[in-house]
Tab-separated table of C-alpha atoms in Angstrom:
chain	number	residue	atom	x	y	z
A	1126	UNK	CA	-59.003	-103.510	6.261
A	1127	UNK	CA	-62.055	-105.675	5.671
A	1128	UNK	CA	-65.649	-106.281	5.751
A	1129	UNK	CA	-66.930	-109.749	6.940
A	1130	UNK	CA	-71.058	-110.126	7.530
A	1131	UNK	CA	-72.011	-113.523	9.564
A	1132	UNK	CA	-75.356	-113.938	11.529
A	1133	UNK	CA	-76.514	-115.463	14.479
A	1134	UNK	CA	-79.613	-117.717	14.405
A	1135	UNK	CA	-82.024	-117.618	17.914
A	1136	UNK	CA	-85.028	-119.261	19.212
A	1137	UNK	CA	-86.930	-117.227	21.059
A	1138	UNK	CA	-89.910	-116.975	22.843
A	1139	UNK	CA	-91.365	-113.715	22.213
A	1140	UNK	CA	-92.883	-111.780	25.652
A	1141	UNK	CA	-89.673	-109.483	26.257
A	1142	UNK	CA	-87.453	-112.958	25.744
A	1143	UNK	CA	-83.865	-111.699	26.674
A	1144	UNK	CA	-81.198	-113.702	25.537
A	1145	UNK	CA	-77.071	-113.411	26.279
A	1146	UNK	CA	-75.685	-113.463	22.696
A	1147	UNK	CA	-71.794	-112.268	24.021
A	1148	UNK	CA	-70.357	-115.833	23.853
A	1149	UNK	CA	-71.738	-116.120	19.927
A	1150	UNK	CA	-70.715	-112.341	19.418
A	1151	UNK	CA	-67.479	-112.981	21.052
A	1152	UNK	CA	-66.565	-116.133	18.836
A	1153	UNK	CA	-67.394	-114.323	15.318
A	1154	UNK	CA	-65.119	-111.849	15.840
A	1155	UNK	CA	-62.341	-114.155	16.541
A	1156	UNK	CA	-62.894	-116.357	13.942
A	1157	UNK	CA	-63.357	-113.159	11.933
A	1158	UNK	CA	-59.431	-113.068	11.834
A	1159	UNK	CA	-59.701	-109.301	12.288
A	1160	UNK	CA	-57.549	-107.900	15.062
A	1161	UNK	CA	-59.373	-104.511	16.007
A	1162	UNK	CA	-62.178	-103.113	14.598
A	1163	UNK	CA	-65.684	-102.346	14.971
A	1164	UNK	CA	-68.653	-104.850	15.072
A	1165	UNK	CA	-72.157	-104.090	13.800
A	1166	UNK	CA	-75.395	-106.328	15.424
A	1167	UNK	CA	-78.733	-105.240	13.502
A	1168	UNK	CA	-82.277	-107.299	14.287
A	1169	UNK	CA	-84.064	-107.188	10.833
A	1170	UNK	CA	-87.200	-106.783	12.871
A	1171	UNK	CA	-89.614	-104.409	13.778
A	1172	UNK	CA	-90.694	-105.935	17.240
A	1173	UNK	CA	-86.999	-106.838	18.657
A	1174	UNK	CA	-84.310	-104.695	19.754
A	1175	UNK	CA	-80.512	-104.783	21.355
A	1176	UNK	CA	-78.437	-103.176	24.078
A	1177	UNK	CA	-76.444	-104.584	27.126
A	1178	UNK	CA	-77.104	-105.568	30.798
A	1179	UNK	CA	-75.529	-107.373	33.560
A	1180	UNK	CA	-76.794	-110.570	32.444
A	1181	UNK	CA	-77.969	-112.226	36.392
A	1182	UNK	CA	-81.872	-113.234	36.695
A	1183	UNK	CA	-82.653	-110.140	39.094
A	1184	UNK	CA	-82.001	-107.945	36.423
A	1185	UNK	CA	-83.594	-109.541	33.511
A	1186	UNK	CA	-86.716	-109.580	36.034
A	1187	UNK	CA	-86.680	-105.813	36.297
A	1188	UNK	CA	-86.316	-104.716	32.679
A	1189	UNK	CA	-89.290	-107.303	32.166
A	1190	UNK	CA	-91.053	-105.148	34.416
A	1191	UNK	CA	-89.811	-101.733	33.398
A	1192	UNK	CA	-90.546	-102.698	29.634
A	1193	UNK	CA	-94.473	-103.588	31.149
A	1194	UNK	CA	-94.765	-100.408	32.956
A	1195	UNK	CA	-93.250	-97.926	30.345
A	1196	UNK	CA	-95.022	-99.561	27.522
A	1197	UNK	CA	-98.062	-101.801	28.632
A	1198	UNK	CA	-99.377	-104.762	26.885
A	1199	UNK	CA	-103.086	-104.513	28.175
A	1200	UNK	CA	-104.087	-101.063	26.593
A	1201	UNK	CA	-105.062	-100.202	23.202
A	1202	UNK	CA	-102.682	-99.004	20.069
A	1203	UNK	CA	-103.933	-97.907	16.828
A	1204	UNK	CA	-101.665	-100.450	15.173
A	1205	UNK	CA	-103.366	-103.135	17.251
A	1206	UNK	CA	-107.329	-101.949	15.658
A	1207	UNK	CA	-105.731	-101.830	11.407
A	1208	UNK	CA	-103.887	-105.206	11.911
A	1209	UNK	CA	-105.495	-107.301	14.867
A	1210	UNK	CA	-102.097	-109.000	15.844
A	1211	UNK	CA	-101.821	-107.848	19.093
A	1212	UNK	CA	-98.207	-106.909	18.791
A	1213	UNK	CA	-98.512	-102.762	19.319
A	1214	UNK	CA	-96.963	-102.956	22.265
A	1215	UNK	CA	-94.144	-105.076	20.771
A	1216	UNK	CA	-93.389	-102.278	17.930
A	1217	UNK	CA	-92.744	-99.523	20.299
A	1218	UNK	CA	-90.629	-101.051	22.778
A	1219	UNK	CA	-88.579	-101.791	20.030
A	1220	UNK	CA	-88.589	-98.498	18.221
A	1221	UNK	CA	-87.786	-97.068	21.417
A	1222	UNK	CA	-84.844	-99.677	22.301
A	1223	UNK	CA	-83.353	-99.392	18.800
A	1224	UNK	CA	-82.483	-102.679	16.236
A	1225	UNK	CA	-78.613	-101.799	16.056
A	1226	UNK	CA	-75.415	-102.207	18.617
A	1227	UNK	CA	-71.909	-101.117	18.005
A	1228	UNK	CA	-69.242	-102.245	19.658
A	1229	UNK	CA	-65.092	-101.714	19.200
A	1230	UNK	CA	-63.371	-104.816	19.473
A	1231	UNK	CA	-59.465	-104.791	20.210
A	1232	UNK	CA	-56.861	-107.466	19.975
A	1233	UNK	CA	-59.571	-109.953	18.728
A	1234	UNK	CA	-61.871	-109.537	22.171
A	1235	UNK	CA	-64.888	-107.327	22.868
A	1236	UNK	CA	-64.281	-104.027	24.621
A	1237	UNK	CA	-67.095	-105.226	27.052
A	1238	UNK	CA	-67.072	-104.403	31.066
A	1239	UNK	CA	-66.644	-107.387	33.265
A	1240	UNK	CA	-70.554	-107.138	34.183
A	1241	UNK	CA	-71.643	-106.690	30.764
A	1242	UNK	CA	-73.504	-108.769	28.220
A	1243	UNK	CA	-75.179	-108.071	25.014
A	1244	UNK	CA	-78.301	-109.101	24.821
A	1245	UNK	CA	-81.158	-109.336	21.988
A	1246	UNK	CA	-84.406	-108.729	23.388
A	1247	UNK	CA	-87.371	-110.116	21.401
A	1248	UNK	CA	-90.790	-108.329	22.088
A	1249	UNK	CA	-93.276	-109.982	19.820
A	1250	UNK	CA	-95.748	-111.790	21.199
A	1251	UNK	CA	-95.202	-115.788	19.498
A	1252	UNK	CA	-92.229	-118.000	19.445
A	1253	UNK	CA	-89.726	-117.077	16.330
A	1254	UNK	CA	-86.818	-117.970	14.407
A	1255	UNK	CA	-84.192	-114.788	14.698
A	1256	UNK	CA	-81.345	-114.018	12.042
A	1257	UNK	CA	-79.172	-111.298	13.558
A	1258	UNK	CA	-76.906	-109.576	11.515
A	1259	UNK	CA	-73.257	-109.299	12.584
A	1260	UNK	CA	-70.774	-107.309	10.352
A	1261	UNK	CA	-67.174	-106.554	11.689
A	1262	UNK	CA	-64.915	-104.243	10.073
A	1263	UNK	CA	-61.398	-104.002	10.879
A	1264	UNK	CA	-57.942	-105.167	9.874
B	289	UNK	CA	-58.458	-96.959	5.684
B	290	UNK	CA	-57.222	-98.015	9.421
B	291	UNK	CA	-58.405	-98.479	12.676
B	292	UNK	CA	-57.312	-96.110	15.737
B	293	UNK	CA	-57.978	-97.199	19.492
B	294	UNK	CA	-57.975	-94.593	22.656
B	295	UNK	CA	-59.631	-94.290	25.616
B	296	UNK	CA	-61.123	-91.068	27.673
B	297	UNK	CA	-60.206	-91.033	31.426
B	298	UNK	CA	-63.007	-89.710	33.396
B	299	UNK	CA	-63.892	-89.466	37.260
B	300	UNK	CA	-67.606	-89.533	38.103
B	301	UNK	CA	-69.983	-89.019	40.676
B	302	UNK	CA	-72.872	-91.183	40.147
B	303	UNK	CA	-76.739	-90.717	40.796
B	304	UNK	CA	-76.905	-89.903	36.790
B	305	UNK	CA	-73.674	-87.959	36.313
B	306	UNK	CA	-73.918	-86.228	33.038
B	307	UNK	CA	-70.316	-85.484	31.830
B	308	UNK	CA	-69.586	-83.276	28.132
B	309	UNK	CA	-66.874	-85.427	26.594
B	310	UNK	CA	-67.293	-83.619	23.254
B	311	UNK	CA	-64.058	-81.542	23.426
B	312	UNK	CA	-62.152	-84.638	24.285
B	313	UNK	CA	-63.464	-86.558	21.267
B	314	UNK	CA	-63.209	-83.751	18.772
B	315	UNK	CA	-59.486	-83.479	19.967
B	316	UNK	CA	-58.919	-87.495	19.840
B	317	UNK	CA	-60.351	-87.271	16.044
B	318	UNK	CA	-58.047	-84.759	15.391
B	319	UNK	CA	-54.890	-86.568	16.539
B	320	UNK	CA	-55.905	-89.690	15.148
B	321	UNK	CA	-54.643	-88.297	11.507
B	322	UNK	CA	-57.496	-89.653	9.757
B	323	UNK	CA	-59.793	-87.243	7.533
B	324	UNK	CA	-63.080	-89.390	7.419
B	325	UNK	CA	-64.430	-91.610	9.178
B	326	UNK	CA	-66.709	-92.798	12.223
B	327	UNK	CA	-65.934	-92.873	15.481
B	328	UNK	CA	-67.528	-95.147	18.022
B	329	UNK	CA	-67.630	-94.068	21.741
B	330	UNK	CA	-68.236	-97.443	23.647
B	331	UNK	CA	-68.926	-97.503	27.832
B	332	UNK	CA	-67.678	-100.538	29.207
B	333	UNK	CA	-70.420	-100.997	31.992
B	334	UNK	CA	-73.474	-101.602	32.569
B	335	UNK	CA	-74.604	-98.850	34.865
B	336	UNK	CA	-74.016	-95.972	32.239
B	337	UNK	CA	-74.879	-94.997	28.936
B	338	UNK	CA	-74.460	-92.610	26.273
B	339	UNK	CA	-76.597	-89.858	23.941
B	340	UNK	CA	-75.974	-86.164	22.936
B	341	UNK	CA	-77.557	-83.301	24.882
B	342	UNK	CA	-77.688	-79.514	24.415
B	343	UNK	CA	-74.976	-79.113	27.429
B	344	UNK	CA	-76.876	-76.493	29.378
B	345	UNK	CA	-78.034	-76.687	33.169
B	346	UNK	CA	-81.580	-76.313	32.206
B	347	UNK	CA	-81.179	-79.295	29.843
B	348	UNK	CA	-79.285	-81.553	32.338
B	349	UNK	CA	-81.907	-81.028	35.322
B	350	UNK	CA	-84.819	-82.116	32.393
B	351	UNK	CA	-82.240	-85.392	31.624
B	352	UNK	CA	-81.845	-86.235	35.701
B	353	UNK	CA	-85.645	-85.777	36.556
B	354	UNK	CA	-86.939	-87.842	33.110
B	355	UNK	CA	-84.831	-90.653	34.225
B	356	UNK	CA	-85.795	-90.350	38.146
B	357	UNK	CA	-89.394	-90.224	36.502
B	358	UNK	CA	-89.358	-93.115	34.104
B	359	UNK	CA	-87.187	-95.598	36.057
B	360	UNK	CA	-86.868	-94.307	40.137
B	361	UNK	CA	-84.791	-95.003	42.127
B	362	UNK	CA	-86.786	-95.641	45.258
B	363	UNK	CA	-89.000	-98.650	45.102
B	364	UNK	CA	-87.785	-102.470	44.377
B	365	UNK	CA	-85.797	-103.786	41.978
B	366	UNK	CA	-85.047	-107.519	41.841
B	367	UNK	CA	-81.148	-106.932	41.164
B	368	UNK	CA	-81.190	-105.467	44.744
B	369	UNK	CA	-82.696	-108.302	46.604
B	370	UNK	CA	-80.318	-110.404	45.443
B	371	UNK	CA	-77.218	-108.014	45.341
B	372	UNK	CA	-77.933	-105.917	47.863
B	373	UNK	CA	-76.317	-102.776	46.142
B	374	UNK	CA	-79.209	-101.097	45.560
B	375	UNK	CA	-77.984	-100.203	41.577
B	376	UNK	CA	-80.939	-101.437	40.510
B	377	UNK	CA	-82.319	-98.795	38.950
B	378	UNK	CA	-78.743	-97.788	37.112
B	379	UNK	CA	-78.223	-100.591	35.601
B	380	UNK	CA	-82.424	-100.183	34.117
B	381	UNK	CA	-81.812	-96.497	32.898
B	382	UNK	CA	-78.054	-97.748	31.297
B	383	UNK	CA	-80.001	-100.401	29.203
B	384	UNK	CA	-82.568	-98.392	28.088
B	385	UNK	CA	-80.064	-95.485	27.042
B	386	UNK	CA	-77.632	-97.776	25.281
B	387	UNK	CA	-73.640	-97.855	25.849
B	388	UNK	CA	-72.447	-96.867	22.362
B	389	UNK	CA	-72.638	-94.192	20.150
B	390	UNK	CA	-71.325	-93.745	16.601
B	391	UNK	CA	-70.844	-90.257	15.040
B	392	UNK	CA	-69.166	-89.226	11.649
B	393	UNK	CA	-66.517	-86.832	10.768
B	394	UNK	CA	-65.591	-84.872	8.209
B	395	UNK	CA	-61.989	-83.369	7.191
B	396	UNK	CA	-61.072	-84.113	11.011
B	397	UNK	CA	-64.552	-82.995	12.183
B	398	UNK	CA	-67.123	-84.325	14.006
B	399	UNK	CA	-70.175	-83.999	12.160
B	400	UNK	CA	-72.410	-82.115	15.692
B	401	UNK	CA	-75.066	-79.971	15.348
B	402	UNK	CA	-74.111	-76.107	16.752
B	403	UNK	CA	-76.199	-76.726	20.236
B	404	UNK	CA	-75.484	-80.514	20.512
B	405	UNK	CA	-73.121	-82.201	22.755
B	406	UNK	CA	-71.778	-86.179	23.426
B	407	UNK	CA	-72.469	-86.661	27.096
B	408	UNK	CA	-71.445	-89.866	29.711
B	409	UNK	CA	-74.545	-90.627	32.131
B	410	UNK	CA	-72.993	-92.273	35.095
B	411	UNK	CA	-75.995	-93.636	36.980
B	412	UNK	CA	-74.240	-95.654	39.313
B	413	UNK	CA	-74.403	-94.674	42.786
B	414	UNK	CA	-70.626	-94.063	43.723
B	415	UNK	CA	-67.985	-92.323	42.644
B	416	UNK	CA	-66.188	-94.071	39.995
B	417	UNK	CA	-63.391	-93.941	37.676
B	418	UNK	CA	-64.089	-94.546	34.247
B	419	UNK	CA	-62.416	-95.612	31.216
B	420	UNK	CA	-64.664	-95.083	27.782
B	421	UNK	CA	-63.361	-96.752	24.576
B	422	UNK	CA	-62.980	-94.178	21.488
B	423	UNK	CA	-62.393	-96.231	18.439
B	424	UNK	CA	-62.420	-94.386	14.667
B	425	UNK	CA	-62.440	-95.868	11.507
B	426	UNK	CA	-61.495	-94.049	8.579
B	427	UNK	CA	-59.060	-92.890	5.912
C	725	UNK	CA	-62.273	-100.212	1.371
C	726	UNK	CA	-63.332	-96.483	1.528
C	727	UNK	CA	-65.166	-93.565	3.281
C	728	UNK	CA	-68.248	-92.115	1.338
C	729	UNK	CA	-69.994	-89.424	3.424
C	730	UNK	CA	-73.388	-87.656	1.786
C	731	UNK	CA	-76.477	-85.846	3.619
C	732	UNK	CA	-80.537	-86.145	3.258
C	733	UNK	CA	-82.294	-83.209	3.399
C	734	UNK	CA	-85.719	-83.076	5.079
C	735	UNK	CA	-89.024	-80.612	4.845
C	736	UNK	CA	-89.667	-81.076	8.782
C	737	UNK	CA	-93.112	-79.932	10.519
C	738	UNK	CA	-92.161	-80.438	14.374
C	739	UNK	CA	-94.282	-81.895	17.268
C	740	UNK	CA	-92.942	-85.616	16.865
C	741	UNK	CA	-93.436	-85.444	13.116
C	742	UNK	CA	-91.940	-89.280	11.495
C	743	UNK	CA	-90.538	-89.537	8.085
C	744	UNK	CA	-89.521	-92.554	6.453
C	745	UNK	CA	-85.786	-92.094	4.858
C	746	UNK	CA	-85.273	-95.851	4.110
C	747	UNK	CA	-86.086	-95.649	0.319
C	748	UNK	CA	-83.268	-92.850	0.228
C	749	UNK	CA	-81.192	-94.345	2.501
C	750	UNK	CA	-81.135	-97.234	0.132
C	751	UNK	CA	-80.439	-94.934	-2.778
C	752	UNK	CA	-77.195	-93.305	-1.451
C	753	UNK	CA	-75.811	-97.266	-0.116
C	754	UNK	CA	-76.465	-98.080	-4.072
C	755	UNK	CA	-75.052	-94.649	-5.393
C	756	UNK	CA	-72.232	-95.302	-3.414
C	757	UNK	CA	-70.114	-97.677	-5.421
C	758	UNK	CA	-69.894	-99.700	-2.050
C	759	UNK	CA	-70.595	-103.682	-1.835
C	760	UNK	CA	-70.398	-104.628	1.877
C	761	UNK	CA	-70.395	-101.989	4.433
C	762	UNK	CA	-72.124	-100.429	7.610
C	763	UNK	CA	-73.651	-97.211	6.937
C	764	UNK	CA	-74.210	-94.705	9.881
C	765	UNK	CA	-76.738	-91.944	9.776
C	766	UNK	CA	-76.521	-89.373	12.120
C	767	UNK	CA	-78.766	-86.255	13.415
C	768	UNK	CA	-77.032	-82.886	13.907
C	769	UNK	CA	-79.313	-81.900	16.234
C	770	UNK	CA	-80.504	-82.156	20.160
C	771	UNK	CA	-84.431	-82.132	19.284
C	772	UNK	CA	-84.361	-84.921	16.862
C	773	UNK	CA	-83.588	-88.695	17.013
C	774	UNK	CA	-83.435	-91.856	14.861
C	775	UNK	CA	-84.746	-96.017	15.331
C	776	UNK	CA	-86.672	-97.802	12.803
C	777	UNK	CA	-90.551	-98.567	13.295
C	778	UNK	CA	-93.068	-100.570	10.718
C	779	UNK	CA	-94.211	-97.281	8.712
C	780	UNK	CA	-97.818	-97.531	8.923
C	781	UNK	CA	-100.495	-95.432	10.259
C	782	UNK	CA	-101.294	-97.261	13.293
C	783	UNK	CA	-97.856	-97.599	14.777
C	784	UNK	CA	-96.871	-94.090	13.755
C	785	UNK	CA	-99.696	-93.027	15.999
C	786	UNK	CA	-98.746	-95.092	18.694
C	787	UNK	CA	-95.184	-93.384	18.549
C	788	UNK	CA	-96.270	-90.103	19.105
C	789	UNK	CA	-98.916	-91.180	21.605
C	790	UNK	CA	-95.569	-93.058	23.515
C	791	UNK	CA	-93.783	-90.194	23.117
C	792	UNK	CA	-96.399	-87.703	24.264
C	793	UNK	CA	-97.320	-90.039	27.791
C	794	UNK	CA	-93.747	-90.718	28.662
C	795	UNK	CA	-92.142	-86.886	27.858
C	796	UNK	CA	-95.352	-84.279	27.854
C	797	UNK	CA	-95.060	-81.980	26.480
C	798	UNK	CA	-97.262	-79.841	28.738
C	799	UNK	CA	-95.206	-79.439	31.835
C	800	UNK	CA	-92.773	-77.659	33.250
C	801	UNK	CA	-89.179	-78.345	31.670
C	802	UNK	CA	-85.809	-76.131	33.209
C	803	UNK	CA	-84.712	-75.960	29.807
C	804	UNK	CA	-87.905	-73.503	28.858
C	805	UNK	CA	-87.765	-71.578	32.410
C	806	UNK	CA	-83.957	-70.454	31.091
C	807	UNK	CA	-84.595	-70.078	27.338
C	808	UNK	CA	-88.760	-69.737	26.653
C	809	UNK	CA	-88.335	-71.829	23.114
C	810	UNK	CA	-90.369	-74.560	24.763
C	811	UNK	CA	-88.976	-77.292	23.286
C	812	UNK	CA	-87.726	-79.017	26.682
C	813	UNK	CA	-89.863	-82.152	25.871
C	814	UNK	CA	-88.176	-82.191	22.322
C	815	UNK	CA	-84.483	-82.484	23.678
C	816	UNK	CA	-85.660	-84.709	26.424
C	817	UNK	CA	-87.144	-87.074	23.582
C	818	UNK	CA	-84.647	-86.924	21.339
C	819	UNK	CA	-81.414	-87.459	24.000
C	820	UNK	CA	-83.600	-90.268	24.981
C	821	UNK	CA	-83.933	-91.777	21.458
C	822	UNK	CA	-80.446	-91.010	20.464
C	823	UNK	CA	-79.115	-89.160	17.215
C	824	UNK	CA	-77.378	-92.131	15.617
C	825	UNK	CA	-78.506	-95.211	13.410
C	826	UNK	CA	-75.855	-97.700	12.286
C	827	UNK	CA	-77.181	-100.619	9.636
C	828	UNK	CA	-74.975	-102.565	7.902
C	829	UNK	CA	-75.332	-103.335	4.056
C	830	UNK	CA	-74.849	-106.714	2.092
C	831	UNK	CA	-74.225	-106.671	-1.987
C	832	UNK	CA	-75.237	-103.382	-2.021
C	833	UNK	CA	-78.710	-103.518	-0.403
C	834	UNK	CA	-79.650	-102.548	3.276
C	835	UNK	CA	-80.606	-105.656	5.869
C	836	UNK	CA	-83.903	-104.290	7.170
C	837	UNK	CA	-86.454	-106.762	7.560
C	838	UNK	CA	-89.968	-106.695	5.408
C	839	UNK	CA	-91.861	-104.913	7.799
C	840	UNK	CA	-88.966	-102.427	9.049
C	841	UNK	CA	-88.293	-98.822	7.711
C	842	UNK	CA	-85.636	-96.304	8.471
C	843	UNK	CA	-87.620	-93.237	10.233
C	844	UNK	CA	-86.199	-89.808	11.288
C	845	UNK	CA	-88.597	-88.573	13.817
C	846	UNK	CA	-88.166	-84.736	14.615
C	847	UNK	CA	-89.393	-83.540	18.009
C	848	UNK	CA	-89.073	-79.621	17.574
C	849	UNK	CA	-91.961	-77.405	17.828
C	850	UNK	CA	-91.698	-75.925	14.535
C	851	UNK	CA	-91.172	-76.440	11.030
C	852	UNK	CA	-87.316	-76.612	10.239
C	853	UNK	CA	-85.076	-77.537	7.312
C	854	UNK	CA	-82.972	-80.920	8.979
C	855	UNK	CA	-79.497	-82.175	6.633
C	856	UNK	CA	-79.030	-85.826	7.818
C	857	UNK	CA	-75.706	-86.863	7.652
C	858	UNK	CA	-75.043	-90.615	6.088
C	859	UNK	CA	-71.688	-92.363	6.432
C	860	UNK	CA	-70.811	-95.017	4.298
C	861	UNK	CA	-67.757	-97.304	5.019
C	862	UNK	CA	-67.089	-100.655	3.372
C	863	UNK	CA	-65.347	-102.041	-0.084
């Protein structure tokens, strides 16, 4: 058994930016040399979040849209008056998507569906640099 | 320390399903032969999720109407246009519920509250047969 | 590699009340005797959940104000027509949230980012005594 922390670095474009991180995911834990096991994805952010989705453009459309409609950009938030970065909106779609994934892994692959991707989904409002936190632990 | 891999069977119904699988893991844990440890519960789709519940009707009927509230199922949905399977809206509430869930145990024991249960949401909209990964970590 | 389980306990006043456990979250990693590891923290409960937020004033507002718009409290839940405790809003937030928080640790010291804190947020209706359970697993 063993514990072996990597990252993944992004671009991203803020807005509800969704991007397909399986192939990266997928290629850490088989260079992990770990054969089954658990791996750990963690956004060190307070405006991003994870989970999965069939990765195809109609989808990615609608959770755009749900994400607008459950959580608005155009209204006010308290954190939005103390700290005048326009990001409220940002904070509690993450808080409410969570910043941490877990997902078995067996015989080296991802225990992933055949329609399923992981996907980061960064909600602040400006273009960033992302460091993602990947640990797998297995033997 | 090792790594133990099984799977819970399950046939669904769809249209946001809510199936008790606690009994099932508490037994898995048990056989695995490890004392401590986590165990990850991992749905290998991306039109159903998992949380824990207080497994009473009362409870369940709250869980179906939130989600037909926050994401319904009758209006448009991108996915559907270009599908045409008119999941749209189950493949929205899996995202936002998340397809993994990781619970400790102690001396063979899943660490639940007395009036909490681990529950499947199937929110496709067919019947299905299901195969959930159960993967524990521990010594 | 080992297994070192421990609890927080929590002072708890209800009605979406937030506390920040990250400074004693990153106590029990140090206590631990662990280097590298993920540690899981998990609520035994159905009326209480776990994400991570930027813990300051503004943005805990905003919680509770998401919280209270999406799940009101002030409507008619089947969970309080079959038991009057009136806390159906509380499981529905909490199931939706989820009880479980997995964040992995490097050389002994959590990877949250600057602006992101560990929060507990408990969604009962009255004061309670909570006992978080926190799983540590790594070498």
């Amino acid at each position: 058994m063993s514990v072996i922390t990597a990252t993944i670095s992004l671009t991203t474009h803020g807005h509800t930016d969704i991007q397909d991180i399986t192939r990266e995911l997928a290629r850490l834990v088989e260079q992990s040399g770990l054969r089954n096991g658990t791996v750990t994805v963690f956004c060190p952010s307070s405006t991003s979040g994870l989970t999965t989705v069939e990765f195809e453009p109609g989808a990615l459309a609608d959770l755009k849209h749900m994400f607008d409609e459950l959580i608005p950009s155009n209204r006010d938030y308290a954190h939005n008056a103390t700290w005048d970065d326009g990001n409220g909106h940002s904070h509690m779609r993450a808080s409410l998507l969570g910043p941490s994934l877990t997902i078995p892994f067996v015989e080296k692959t991802l225990t992933l569906g055949t329609w399923q991707q992981v996907i980061y989904v960064d909600f602040d409002i400006r273009p960033r640099h992302r460091e993602l936190v990947v640990q797998m632990i297995g033997e």
